[in-house]
GROMACS .gro file of C-alpha atoms in nm:
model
  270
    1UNK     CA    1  -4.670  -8.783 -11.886
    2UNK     CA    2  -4.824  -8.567 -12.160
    3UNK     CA    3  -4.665  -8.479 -12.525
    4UNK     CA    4  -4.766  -8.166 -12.694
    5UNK     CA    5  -4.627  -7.990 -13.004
    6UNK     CA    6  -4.689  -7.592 -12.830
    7UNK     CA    7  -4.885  -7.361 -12.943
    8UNK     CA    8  -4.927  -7.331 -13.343
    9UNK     CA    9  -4.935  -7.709 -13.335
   10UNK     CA   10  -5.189  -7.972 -13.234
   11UNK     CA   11  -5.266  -8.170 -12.871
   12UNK     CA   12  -5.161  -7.878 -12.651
   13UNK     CA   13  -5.292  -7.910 -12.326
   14UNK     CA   14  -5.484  -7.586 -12.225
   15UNK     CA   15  -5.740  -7.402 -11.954
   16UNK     CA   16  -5.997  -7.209 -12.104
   17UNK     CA   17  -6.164  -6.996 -11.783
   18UNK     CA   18  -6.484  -6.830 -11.843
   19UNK     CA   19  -6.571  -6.544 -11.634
   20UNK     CA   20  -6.906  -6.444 -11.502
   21UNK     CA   21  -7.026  -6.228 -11.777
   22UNK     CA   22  -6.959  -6.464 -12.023
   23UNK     CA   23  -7.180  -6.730 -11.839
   24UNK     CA   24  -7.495  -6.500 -11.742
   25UNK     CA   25  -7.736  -6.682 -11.922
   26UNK     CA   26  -7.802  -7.043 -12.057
   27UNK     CA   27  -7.759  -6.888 -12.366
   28UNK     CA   28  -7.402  -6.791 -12.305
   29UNK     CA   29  -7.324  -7.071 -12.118
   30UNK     CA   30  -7.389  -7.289 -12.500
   31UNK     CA   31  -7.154  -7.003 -12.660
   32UNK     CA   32  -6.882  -7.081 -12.379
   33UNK     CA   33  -6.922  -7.441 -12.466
   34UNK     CA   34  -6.913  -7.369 -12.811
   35UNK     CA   35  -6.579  -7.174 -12.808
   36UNK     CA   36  -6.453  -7.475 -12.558
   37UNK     CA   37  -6.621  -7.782 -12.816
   38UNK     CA   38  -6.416  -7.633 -13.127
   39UNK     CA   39  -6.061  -7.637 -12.949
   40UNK     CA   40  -6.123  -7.999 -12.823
   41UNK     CA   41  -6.205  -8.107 -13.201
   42UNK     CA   42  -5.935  -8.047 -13.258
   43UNK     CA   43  -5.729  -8.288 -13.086
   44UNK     CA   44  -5.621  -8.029 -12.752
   45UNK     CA   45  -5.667  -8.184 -12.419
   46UNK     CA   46  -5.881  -7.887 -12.262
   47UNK     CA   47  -5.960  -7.843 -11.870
   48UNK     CA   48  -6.230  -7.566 -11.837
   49UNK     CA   49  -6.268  -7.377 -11.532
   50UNK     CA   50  -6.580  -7.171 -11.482
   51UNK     CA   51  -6.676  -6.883 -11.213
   52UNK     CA   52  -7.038  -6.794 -11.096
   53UNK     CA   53  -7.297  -6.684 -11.360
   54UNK     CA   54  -7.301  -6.321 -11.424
   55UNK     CA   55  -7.383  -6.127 -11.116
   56UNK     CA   56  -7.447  -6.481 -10.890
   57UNK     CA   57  -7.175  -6.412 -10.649
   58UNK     CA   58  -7.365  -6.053 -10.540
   59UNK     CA   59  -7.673  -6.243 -10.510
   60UNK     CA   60  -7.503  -6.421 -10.244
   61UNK     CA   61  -7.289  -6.213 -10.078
   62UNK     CA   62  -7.584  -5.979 -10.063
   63UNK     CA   63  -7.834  -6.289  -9.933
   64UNK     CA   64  -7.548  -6.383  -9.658
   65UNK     CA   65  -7.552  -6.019  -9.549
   66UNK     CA   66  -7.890  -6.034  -9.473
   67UNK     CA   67  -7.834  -6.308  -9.194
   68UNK     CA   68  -7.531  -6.244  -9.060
   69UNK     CA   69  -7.277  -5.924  -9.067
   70UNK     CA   70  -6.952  -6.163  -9.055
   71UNK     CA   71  -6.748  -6.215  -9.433
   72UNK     CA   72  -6.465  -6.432  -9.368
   73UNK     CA   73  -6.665  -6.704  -9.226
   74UNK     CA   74  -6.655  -7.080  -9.313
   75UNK     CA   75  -7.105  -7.044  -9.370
   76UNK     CA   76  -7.062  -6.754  -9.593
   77UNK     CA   77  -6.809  -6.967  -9.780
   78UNK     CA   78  -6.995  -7.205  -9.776
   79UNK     CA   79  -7.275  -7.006  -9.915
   80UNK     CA   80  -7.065  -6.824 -10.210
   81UNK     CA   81  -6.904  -7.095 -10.358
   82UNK     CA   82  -7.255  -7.262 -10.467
   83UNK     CA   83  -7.252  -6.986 -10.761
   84UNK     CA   84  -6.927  -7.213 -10.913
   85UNK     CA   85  -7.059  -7.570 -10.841
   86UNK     CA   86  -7.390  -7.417 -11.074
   87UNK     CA   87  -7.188  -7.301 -11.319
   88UNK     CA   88  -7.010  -7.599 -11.363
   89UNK     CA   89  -7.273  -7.826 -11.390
   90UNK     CA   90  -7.479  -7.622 -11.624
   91UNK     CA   91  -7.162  -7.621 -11.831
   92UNK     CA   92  -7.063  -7.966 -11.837
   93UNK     CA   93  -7.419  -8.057 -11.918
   94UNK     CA   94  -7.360  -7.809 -12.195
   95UNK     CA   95  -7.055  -7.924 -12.339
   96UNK     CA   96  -7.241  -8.321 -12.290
   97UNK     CA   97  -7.528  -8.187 -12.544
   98UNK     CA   98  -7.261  -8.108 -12.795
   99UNK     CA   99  -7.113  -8.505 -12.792
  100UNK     CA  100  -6.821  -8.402 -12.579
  101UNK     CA  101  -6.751  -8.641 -12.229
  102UNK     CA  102  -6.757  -8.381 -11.996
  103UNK     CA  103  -6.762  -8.416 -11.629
  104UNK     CA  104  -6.788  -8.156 -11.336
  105UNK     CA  105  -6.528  -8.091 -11.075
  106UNK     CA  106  -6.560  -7.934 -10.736
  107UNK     CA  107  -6.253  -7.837 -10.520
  108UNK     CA  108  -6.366  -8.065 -10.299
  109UNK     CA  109  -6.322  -8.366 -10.525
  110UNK     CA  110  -6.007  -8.324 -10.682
  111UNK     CA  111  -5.859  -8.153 -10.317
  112UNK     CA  112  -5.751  -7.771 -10.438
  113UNK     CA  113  -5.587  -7.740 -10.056
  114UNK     CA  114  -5.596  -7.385  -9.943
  115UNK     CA  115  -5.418  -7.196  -9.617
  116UNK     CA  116  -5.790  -7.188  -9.503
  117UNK     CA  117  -5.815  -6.805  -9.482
  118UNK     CA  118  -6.182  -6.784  -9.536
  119UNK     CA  119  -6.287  -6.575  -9.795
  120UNK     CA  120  -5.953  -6.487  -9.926
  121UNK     CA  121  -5.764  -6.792  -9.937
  122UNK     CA  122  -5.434  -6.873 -10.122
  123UNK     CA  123  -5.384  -7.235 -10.276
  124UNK     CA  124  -5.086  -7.450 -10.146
  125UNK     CA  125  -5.152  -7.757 -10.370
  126UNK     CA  126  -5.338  -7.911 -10.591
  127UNK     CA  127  -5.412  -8.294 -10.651
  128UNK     CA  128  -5.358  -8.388 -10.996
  129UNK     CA  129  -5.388  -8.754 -10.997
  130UNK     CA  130  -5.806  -8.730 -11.053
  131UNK     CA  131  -5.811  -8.443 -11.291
  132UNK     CA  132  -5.503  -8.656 -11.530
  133UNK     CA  133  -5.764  -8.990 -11.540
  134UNK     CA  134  -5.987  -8.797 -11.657
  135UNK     CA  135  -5.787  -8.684 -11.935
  136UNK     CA  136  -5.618  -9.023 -12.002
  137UNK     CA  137  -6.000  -9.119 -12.037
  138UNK     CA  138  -6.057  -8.895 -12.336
  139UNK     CA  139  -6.287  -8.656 -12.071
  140UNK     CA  140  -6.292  -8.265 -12.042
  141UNK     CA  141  -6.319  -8.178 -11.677
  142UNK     CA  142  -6.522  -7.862 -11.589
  143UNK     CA  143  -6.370  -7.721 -11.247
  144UNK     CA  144  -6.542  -7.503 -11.004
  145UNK     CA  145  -6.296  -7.201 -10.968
  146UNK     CA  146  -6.296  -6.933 -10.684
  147UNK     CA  147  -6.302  -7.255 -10.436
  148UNK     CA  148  -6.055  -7.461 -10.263
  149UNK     CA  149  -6.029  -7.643  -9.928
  150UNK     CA  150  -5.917  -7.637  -9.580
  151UNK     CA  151  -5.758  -7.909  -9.345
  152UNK     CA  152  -6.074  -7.976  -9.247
  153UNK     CA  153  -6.248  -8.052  -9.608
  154UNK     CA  154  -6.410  -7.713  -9.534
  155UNK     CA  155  -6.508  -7.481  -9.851
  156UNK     CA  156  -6.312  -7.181  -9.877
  157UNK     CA  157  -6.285  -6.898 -10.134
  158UNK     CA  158  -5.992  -6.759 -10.326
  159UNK     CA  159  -6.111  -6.367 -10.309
  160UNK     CA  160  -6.232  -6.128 -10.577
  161UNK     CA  161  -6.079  -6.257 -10.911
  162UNK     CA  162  -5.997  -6.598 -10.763
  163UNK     CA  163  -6.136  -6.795 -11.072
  164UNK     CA  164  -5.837  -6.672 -11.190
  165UNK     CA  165  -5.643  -6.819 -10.959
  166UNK     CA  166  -5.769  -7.171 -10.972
  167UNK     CA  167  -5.670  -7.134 -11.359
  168UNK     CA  168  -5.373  -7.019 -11.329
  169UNK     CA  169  -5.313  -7.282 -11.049
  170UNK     CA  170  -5.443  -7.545 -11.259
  171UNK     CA  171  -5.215  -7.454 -11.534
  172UNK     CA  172  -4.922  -7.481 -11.288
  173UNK     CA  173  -5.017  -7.838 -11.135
  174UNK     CA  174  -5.103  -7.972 -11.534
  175UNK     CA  175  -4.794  -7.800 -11.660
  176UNK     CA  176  -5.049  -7.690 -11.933
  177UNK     CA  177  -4.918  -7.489 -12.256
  178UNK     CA  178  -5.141  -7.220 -12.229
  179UNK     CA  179  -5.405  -7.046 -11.992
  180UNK     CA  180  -5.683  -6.873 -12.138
  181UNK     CA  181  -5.903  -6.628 -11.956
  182UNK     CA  182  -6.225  -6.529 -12.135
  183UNK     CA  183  -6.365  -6.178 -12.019
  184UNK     CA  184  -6.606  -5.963 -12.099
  185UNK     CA  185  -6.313  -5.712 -12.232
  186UNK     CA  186  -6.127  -5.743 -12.520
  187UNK     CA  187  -5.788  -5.762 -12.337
  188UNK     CA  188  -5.549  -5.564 -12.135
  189UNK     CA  189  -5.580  -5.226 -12.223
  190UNK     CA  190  -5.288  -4.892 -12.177
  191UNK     CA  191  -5.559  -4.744 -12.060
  192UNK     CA  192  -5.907  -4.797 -11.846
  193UNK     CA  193  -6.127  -4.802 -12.209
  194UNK     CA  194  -6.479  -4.679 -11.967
  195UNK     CA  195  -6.286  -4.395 -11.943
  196UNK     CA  196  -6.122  -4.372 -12.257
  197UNK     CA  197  -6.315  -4.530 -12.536
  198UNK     CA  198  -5.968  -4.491 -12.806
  199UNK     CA  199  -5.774  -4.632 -12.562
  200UNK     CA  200  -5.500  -4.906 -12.700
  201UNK     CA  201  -5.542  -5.259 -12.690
  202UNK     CA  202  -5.206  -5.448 -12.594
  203UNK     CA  203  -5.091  -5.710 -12.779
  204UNK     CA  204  -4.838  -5.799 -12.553
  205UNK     CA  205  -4.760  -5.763 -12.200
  206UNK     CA  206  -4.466  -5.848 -11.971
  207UNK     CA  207  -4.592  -6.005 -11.563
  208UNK     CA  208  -4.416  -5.705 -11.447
  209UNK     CA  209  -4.638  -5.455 -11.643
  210UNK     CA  210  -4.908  -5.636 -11.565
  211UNK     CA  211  -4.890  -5.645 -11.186
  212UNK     CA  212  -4.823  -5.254 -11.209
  213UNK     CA  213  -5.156  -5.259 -11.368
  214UNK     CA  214  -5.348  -5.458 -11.134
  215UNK     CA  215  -5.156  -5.238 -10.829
  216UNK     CA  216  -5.291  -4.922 -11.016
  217UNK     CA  217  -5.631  -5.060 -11.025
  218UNK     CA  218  -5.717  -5.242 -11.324
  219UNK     CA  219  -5.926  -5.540 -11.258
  220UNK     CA  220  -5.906  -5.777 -11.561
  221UNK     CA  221  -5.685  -6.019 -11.354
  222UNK     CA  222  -5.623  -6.112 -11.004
  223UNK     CA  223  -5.298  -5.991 -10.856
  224UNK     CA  224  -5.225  -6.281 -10.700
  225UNK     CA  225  -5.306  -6.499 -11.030
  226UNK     CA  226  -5.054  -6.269 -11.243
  227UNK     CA  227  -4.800  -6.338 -10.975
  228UNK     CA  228  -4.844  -6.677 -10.965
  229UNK     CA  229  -4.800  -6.692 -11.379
  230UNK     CA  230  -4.459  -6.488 -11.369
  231UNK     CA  231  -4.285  -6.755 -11.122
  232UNK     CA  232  -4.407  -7.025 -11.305
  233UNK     CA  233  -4.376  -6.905 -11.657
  234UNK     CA  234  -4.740  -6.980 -11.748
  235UNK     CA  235  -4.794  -6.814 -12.051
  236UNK     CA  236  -5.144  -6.597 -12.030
  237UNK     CA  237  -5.415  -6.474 -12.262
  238UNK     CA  238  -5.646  -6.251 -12.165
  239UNK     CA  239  -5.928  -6.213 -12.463
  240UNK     CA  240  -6.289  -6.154 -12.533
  241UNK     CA  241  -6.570  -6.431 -12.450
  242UNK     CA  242  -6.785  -6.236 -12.738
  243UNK     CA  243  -6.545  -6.300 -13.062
  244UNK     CA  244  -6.293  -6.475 -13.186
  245UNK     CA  245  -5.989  -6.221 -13.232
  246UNK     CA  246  -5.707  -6.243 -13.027
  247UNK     CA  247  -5.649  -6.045 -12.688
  248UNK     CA  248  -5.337  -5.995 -12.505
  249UNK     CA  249  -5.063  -6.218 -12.440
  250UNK     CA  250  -4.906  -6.217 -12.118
  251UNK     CA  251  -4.543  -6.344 -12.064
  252UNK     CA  252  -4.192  -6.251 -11.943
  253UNK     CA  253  -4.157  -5.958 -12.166
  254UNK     CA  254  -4.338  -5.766 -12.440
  255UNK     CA  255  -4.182  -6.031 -12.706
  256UNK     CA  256  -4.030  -6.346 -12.536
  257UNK     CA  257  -4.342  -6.615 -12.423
  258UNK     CA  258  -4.215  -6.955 -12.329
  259UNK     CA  259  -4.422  -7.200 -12.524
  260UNK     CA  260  -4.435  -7.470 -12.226
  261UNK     CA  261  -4.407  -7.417 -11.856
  262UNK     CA  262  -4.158  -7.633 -11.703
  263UNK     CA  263  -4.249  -7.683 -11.386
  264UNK     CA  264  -4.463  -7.971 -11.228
  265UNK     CA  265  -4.527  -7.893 -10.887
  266UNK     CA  266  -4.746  -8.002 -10.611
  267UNK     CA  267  -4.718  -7.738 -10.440
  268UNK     CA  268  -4.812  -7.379 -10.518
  269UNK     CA  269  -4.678  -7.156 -10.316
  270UNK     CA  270  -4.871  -6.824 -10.339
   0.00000   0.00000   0.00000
């Protein structure tokens, strides 16, 4: 069991994702752990979940290509997932350098179970009992996102996006207060801001609005992630890895966000 005051308060228990752009470099890798050091000072239990570094997962799909014409294919899987297990190690070696007692986390090791669709896989439970002794010892657990497992212990992949996922997964199993996921956008916008540079930041969203978005093309967050939120009530920030301002809230409406999840599950159904 876990006791947390909410948001506004201290000890909330929180996942801070970091997407590829805002881990291209080593040099943005110690900013990541810099934004992720400054919430665990103060006295939040924080699980970090990382993707690949900036354009990694290309690299590989691009690399696999060259060998074999096949994408959903345990090998190519295989292949594609290294990107996270780097980017967790680089960051827990990061956050280490700061004083912090990090450790990193593949799906593999703390058993993110999966349908075993290769290369698009959908999470049907995550083991928690690893991932809460590491808390209880006063550690911050870096977790490889985008991964997961078959029945077989096999490496699978969650899709395009499917950091996301393993966040907002993560958030469910650890019945966490809040799931942050760092872009390289400010937020959710009314509009697609390439196209439109005046275009409106949202404060707030509702899931619904959200998944409209996602259907109409926007691709700030994984469908399947946002859908995932809105039946568990996880309450969602999308924001900027690049400053400190605050991004856009998603919840069950524009102004009504649950301040704790209340579901502890095993089993995610997707």
């Amino acid at each position: 069991m876990h006791t947390f005051t909410g948001l506004g308060g201290v000890n909330r228990r929180q996942i801070m994702k970091f997407g590829g752009a805002a881990l291209a470099t080593a040099a943005h890798i110690r900013s990541a752990a810099a934004r992720i050091r400054a919430e665990f000072s103060r006295g939040h239990q924080v699980i970090a979940v990382v993707s690949a570094m900036g354009d990694e997962t290309d690299r590989l799909v691009a690399l696999a290509a060259q060998l074999s014409s096949e994408t959903a294919h345990a090998e190519v899987d295989a292949v594609l997932a290294a990107g996270e297990q780097v980017s967790a190690g680089l960051m827990a070696l990061a956050l280490q350098q700061s004083g912090i007692r990090a450790r990193s986390f593949l799906a593999s090791q703390i058993r993110i179970r999966t349908d075993g669709c290769f290369g698009n896989a959908g999470i049907v439970e995550i083991e928690t009992a690893r991932l809460e002794a590491s808390l209880s010892r006063g550690e911050l657990p870096v977790i490889a996102g985008f991964q997961g497992v078959d029945a077989e212990e096999r490496l699978v992949t969650l899709g395009r996006g499917g950091s996301d996922m393993t966040a907002v997964a993560l958030a469910v199993s650890l019945r966490a207060d809040v799931c942050e996921l760092f872009k390289d956008v400010d937020g959710v916008f009314a509009e697609d801001p390439r196209r439109n540079p005046h275009a409106r930041k949202l404060e707030r969203i509702s899931y619904g609005q959200m998944d409209a978005l996602v259907r109409a093309g926007a691709q700030v967050l994984q469908r399947s992630a946002v859908q995932l939120a809105a039946r568990h009530g996880v309450r969602l920030h999308v924001r900027s890895a690049f400053h400190e301002e605050s991004g856009t809230w998603v919840g069950h409406d524009e102004t009504e966000f649950p301040l704790n999840p209340t579901h502890h599950i095993q089993k995610v159904a997707i």
